[in-house]
Short mmCIF file of C-alpha atoms and ligand atoms in Angstrom, two decimals:
data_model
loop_
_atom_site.label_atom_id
_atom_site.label_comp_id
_atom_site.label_asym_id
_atom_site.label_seq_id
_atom_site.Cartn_x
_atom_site.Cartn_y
_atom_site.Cartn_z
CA UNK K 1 39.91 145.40 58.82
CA UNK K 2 40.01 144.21 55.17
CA UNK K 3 37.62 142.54 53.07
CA UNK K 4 39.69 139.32 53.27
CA UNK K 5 38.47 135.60 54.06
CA UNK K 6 40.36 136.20 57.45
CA UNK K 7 39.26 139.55 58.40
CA UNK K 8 35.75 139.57 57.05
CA UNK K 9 35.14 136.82 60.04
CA UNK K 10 36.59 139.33 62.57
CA UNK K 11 34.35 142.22 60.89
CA UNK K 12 31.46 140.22 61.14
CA UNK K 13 32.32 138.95 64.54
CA UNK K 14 32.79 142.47 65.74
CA UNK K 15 30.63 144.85 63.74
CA UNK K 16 29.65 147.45 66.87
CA UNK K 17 33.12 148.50 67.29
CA UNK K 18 33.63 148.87 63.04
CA UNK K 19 31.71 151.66 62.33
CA UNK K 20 33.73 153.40 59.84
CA UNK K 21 33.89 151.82 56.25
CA UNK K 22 36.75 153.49 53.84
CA UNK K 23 36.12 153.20 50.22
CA UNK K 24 37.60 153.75 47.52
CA UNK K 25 36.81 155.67 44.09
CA UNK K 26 38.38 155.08 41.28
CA UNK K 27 37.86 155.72 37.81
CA UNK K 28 38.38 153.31 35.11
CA UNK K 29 38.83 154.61 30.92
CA UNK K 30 40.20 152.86 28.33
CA UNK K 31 41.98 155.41 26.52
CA UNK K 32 45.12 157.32 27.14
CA UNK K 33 43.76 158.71 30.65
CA UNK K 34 44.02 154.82 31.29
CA UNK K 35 47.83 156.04 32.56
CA UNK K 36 46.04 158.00 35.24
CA UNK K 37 43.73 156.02 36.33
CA UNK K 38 46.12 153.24 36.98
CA UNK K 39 48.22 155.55 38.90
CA UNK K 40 45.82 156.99 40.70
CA UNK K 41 44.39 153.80 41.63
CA UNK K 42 47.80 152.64 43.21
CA UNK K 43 48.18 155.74 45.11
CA UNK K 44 44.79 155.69 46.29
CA UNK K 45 45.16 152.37 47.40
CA UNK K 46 48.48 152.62 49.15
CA UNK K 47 46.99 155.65 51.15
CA UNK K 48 44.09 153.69 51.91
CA UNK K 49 45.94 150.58 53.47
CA UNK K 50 47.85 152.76 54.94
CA UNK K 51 44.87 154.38 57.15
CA UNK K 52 43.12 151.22 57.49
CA UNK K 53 46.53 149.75 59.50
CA UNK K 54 46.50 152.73 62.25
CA UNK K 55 42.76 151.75 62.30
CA UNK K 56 42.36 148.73 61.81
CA UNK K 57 40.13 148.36 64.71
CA UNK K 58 37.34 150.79 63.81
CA UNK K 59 37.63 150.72 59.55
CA UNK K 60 36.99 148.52 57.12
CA UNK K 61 38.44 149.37 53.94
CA UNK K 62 36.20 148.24 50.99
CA UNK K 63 37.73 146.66 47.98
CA UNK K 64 37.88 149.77 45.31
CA UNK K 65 34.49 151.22 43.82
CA UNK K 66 35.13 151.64 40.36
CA UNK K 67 33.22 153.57 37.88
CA UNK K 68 34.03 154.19 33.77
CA UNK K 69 35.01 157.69 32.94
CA UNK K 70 32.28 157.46 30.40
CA UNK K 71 29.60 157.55 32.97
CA UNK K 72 27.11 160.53 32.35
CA UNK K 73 26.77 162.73 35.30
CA UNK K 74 23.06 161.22 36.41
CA UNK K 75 25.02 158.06 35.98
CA UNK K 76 27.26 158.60 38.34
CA UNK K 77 25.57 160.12 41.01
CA UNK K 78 22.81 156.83 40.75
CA UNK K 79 25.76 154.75 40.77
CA UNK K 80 27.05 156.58 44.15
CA UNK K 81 23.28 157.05 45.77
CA UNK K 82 22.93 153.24 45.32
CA UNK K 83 26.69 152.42 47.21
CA UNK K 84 25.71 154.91 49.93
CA UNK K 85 22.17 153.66 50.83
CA UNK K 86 23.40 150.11 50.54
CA UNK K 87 26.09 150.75 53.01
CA UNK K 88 24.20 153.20 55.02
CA UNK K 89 21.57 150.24 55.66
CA UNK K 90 22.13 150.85 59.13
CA UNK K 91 25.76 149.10 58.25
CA UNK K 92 27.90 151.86 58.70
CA UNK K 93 27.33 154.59 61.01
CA UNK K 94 30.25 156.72 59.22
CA UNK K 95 31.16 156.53 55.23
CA UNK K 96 34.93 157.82 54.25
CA UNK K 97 34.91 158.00 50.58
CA UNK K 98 38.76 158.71 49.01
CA UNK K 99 39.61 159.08 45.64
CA UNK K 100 41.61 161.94 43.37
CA UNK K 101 38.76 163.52 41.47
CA UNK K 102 36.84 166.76 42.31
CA UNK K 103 33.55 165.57 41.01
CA UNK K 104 32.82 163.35 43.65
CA UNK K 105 33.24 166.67 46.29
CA UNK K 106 29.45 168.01 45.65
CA UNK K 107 27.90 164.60 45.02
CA UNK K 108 29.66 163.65 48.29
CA UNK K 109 28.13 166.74 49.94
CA UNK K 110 25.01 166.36 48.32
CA UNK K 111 24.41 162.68 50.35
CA UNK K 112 26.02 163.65 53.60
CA UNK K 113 29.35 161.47 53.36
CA UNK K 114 32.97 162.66 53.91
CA UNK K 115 34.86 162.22 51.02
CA UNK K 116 38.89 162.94 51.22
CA UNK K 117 40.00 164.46 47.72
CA UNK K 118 43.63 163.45 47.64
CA UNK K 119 45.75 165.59 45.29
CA UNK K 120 47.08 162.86 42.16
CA UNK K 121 51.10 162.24 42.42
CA UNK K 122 52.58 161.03 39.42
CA UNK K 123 54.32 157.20 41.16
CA UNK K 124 56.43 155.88 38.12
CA UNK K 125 59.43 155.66 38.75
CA UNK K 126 59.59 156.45 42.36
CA UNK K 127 61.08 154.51 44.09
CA UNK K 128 59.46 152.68 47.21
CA UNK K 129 60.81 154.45 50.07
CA UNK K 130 60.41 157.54 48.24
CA UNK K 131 56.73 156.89 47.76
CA UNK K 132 56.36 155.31 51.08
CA UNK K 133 57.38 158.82 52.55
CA UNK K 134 54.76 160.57 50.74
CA UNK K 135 52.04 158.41 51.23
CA UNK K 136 53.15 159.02 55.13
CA UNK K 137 52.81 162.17 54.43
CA UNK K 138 49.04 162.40 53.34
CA UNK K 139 47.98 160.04 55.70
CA UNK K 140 49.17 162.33 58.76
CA UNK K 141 46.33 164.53 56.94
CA UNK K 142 43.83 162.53 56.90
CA UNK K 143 44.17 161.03 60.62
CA UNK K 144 43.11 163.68 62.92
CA UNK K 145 40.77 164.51 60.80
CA UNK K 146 39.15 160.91 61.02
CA UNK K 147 39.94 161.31 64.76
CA UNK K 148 37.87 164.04 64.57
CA UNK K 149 34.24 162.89 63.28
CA UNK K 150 34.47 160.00 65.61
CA UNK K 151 34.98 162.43 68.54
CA UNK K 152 31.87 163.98 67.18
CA UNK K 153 29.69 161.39 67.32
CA UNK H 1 48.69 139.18 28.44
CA UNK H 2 51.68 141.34 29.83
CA UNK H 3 51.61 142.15 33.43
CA UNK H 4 52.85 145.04 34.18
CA UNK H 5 53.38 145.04 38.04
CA UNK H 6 51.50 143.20 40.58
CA UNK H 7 50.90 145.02 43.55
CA UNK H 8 50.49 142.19 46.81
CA UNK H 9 49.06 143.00 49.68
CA UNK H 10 50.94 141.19 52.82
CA UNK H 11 48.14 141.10 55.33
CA UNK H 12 51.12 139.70 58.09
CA UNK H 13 52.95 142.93 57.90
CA UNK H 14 50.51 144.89 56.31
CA UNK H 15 52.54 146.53 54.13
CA UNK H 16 51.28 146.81 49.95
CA UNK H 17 54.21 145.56 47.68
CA UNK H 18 54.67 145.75 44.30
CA UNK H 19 56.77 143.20 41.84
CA UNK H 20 57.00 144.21 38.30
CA UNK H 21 57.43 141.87 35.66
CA UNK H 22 56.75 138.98 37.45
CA UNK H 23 54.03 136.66 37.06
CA UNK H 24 54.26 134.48 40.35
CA UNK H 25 54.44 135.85 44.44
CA UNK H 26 54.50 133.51 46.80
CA UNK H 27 54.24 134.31 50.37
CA UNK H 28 55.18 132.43 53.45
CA UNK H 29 53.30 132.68 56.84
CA UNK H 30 56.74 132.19 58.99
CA UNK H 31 54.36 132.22 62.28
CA UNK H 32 52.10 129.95 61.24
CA UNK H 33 52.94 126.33 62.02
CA UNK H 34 50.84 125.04 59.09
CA UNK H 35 53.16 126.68 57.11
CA UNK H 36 50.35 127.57 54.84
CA UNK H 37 50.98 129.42 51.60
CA UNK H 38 48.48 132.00 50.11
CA UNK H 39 48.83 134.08 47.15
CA UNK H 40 46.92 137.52 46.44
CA UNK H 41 47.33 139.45 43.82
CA UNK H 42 46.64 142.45 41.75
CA UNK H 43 46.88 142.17 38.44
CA UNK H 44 47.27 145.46 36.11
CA UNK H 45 47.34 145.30 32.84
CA UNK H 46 49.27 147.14 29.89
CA UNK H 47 48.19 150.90 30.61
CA UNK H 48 47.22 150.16 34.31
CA UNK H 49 43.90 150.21 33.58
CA UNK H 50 42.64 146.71 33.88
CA UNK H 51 42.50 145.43 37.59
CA UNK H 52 41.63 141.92 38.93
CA UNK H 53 41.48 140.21 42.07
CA UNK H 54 42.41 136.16 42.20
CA UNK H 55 43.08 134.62 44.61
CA UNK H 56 45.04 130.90 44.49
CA UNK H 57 45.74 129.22 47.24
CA UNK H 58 48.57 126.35 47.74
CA UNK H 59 50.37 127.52 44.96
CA UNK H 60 53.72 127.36 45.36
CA UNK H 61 57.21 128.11 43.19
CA UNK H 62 60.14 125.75 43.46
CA UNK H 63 62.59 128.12 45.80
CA UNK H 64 66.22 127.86 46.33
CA UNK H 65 66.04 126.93 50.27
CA UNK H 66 68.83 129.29 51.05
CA UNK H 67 67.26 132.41 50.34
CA UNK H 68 63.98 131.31 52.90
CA UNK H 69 63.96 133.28 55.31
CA UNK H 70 65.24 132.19 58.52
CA UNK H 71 62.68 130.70 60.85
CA UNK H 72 61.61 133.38 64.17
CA UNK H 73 62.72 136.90 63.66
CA UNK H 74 65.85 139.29 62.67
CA UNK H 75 66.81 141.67 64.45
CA UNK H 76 66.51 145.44 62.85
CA UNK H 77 69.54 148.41 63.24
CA UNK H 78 66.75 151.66 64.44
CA UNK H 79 70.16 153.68 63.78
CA UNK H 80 68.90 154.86 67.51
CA UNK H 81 71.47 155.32 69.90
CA UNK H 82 70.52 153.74 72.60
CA UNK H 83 71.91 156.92 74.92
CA UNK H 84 69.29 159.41 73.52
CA UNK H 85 66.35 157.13 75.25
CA UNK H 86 64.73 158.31 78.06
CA UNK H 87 62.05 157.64 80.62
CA UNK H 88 59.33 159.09 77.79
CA UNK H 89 58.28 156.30 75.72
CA UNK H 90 59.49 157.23 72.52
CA UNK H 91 58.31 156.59 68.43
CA UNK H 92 61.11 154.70 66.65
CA UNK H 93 60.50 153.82 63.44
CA UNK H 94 62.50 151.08 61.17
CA UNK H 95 62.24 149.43 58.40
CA UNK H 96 64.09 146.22 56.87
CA UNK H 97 63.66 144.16 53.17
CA UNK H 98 62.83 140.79 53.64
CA UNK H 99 64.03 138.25 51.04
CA UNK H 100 61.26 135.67 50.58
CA UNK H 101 62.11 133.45 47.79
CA UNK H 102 62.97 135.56 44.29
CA UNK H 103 61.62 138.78 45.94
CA UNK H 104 62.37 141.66 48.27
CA UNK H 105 60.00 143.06 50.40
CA UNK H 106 60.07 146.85 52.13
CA UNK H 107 58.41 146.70 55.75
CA UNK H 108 58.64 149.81 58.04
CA UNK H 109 56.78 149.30 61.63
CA UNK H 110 57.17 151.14 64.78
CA UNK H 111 57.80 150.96 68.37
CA UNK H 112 57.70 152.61 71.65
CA UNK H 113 60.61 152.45 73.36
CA UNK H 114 61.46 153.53 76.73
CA UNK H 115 64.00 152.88 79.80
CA UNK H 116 62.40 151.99 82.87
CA UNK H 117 63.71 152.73 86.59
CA UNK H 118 66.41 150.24 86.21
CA UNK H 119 67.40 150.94 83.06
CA UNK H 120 66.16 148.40 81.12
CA UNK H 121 64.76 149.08 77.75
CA UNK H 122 61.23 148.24 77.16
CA UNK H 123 60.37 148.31 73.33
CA UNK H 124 56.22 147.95 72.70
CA UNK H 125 54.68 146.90 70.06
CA UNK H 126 52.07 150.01 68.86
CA UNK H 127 49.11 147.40 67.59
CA UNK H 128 46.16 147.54 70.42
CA UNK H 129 45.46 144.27 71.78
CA UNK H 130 41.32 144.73 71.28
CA UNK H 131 41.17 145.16 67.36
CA UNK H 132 44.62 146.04 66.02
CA UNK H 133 44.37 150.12 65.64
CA UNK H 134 47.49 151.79 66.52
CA UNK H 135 48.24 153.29 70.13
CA UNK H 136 49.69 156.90 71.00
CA UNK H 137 51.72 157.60 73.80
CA UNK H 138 50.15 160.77 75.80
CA UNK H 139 47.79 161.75 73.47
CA UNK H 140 44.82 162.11 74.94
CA UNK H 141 44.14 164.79 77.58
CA UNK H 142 42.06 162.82 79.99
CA UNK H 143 44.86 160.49 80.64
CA UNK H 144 47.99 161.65 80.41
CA UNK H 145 50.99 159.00 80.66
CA UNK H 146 49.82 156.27 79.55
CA UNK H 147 48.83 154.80 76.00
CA UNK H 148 45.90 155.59 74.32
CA UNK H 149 43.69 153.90 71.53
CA UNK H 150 41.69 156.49 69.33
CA UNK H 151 39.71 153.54 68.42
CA UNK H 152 37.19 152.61 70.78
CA UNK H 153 39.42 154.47 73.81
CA UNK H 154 41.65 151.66 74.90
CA UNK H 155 44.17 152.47 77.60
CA UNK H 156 47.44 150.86 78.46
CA UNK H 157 50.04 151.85 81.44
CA UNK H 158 53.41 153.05 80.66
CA UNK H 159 54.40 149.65 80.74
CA UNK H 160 51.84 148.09 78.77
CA UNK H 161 50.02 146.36 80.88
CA UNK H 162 45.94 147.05 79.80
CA UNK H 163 44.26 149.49 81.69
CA UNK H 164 40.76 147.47 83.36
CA UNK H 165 37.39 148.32 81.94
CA UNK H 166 38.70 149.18 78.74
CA UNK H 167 38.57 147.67 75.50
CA UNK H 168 41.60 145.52 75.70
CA UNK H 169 42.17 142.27 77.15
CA UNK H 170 45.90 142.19 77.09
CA UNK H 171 48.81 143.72 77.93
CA UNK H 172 50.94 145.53 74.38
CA UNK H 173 53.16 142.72 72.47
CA UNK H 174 57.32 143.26 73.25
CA UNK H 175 60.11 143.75 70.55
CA UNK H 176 62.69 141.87 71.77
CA UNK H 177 66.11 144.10 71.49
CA UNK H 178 69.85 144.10 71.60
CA UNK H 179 72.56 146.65 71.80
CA UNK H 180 75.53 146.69 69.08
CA UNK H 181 77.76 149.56 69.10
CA UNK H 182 75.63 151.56 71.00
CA UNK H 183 72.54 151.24 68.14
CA UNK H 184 69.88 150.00 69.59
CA UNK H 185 68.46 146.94 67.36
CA UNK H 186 64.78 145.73 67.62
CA UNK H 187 63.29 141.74 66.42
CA UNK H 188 60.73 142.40 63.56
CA UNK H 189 57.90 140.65 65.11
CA UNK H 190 56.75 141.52 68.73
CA UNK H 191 56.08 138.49 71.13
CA UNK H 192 52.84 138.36 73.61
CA UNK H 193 53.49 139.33 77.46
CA UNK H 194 51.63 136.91 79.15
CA UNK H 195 50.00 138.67 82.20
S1 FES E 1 41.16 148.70 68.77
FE1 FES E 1 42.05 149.68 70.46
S2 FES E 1 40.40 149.93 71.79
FE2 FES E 1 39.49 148.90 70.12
#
């Protein structure tokens, strides 16, 4: 599901079957690694929607956590404890963090959530099929192994 | 403020799409009888680093009536031939642009597509009728031959029709098709089987 006027009514209509919420990370600067970020955040997001159609039934993708690249490290790992013990609330019985950047790997580990580090693709001037395909192409990743921790349950 | 692209996110077709240069989407709801239109938007901003939600409903741009889309649904070239289908339901994939006022959109869905014992070609929809994940043909051990949700463990029959005591309610939606040339050409929205 989406966070969407529509959808949110479904979610909240059918919360035991949506266990899984996908979120997420991106990183927000206002210098010239503002270029990234923006792309990142589009490719992020396209692989996102992406999973969240096949399972649509058992995810809800959050809107995007942002956070400014000019967070200190304590910083940043408050700002994540707070997101995963708000969500954790006995909400969510499995958090899917996805983003580009490495730092999130050990503070992911750290609280016991699965976070997918997707390698960044430069997307200007792709064009869409082009970047359709390789979206496709990480998402056929990322789906068994999501398969996977619910068969572990 | 310049907008750089606006990346929309059509929650009919689910499919993100992004207009650059623009500064009005609009987006018609062809199944809904309301008519309703509903805009959504991302803005980014020079850089790509500025990002905002808004949402605006009602708002609608003067459109030259001839490039609406046509009411119900087109029907889509799979460049399949219709000779290499089997008895195995089988993943075909297509995509089609849609013109919707000033704007053309990319959609790629899929179906599963089979011929049954008398030949006739039975094109399902993959969207599971309980919450909308997609279905597999064959794909889990347990039971083979028939359609299987990795969701919450729906099952469906070859033919669609929902397998009792599971999740689902209803049989898989239809693609309705049509031969040309031997290419076998599929409707891009998939209609209810009432049971
Ligand atoms: S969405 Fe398919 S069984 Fe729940």
């Amino acid at each position: 599901m989406r966070w969407t006027a529509e959808e949110a009514v479904v979610y909240l209509q059918s919360k035991e079957y949506i266990d899984t919420a996908l979120i997420p990370i991106i990183s927000i600067s206002f210098d010239q690694k503002g270029i990234d970020s923006g792309n990142d955040n589009e490719w992020i997001q396209r692989i996102s929607m992406e999973i969240e159609k096949q399972f649509k039934g058992r995810i809800l993708l959050l809107p995007p956590l942002s956070y400014a690249t000019s967070f200190q490290k304590e910083q940043r790992k408050n700002w994540f404890r707070l997101w995963v013990e708000s969500l954790n609330n006995n909400v969510f019985k499995h958090l899917l963090f996805i983003g580009t950047e490495d730092l999130w790997v050990s503070v992911a580990e750290e609280f016991d959530c699965k976070y997918f580090r997707i390698p960044s693709v430069p997307l200007r001037h792709l064009d869409d099929p082009y970047k359709w395909t390789m979206v496709q192409n990480q998402v056929k990743k990322l789906l068994p192994q999501i398969v996977e921790m619910w068969h572990n349950d | 403020m310049i907008i750089a692209s606006i990346d929309y996110f059509d929650y009919d077709e689910n499919v993100l799409l992004t207009k650059t240069g623009g500064i009005g989407l609009e987006k018609q709801d062809k199944q809904q009888v309301t008519r309703r239109q509903f805009l959504v938007y991302t803005l980014m901003g020079v850089g790509g680093f500025m990002l905002s939600s808004i949402t605006l409903p009602n708002l609608r741009f003067a459109a030259d009536p001839v490039l609406q889309p046509k009411e119900g649904s087109d029907l889509i070239n799979t460049n399949l031939k219709v000779d290499e289908l089997t008895n195995e339901p089988k993943k075909v994939e297509f995509s089609f642009k849609q013109k919707d006022g000033w704007y053309e959109k990319e959609t790629t869905q899929f179906a599963w597509v089979y011929k049954d014992e008398n030949g006739e070609i039975i094109a399902h929809s993959p969207v599971c009728k309980h919450l909308g994940c997609n279905v597999e043909w064959n794909s889990s051990e347990n039971h083979p031959n028939m359609y299987f949700c990795p969701c919450h463990k729906g099952l469906y029959y070859k033919d669609g029709e929902n397998v009792p005591n599971t999740p689902p309610r209803a049989p898989l939606d239809r693609y309705d098709y049509e031969i040309r040339d031997g290419y076998l050409y599929l409707s891009t929205r998939a209609k209810e089987v009432k049971g």
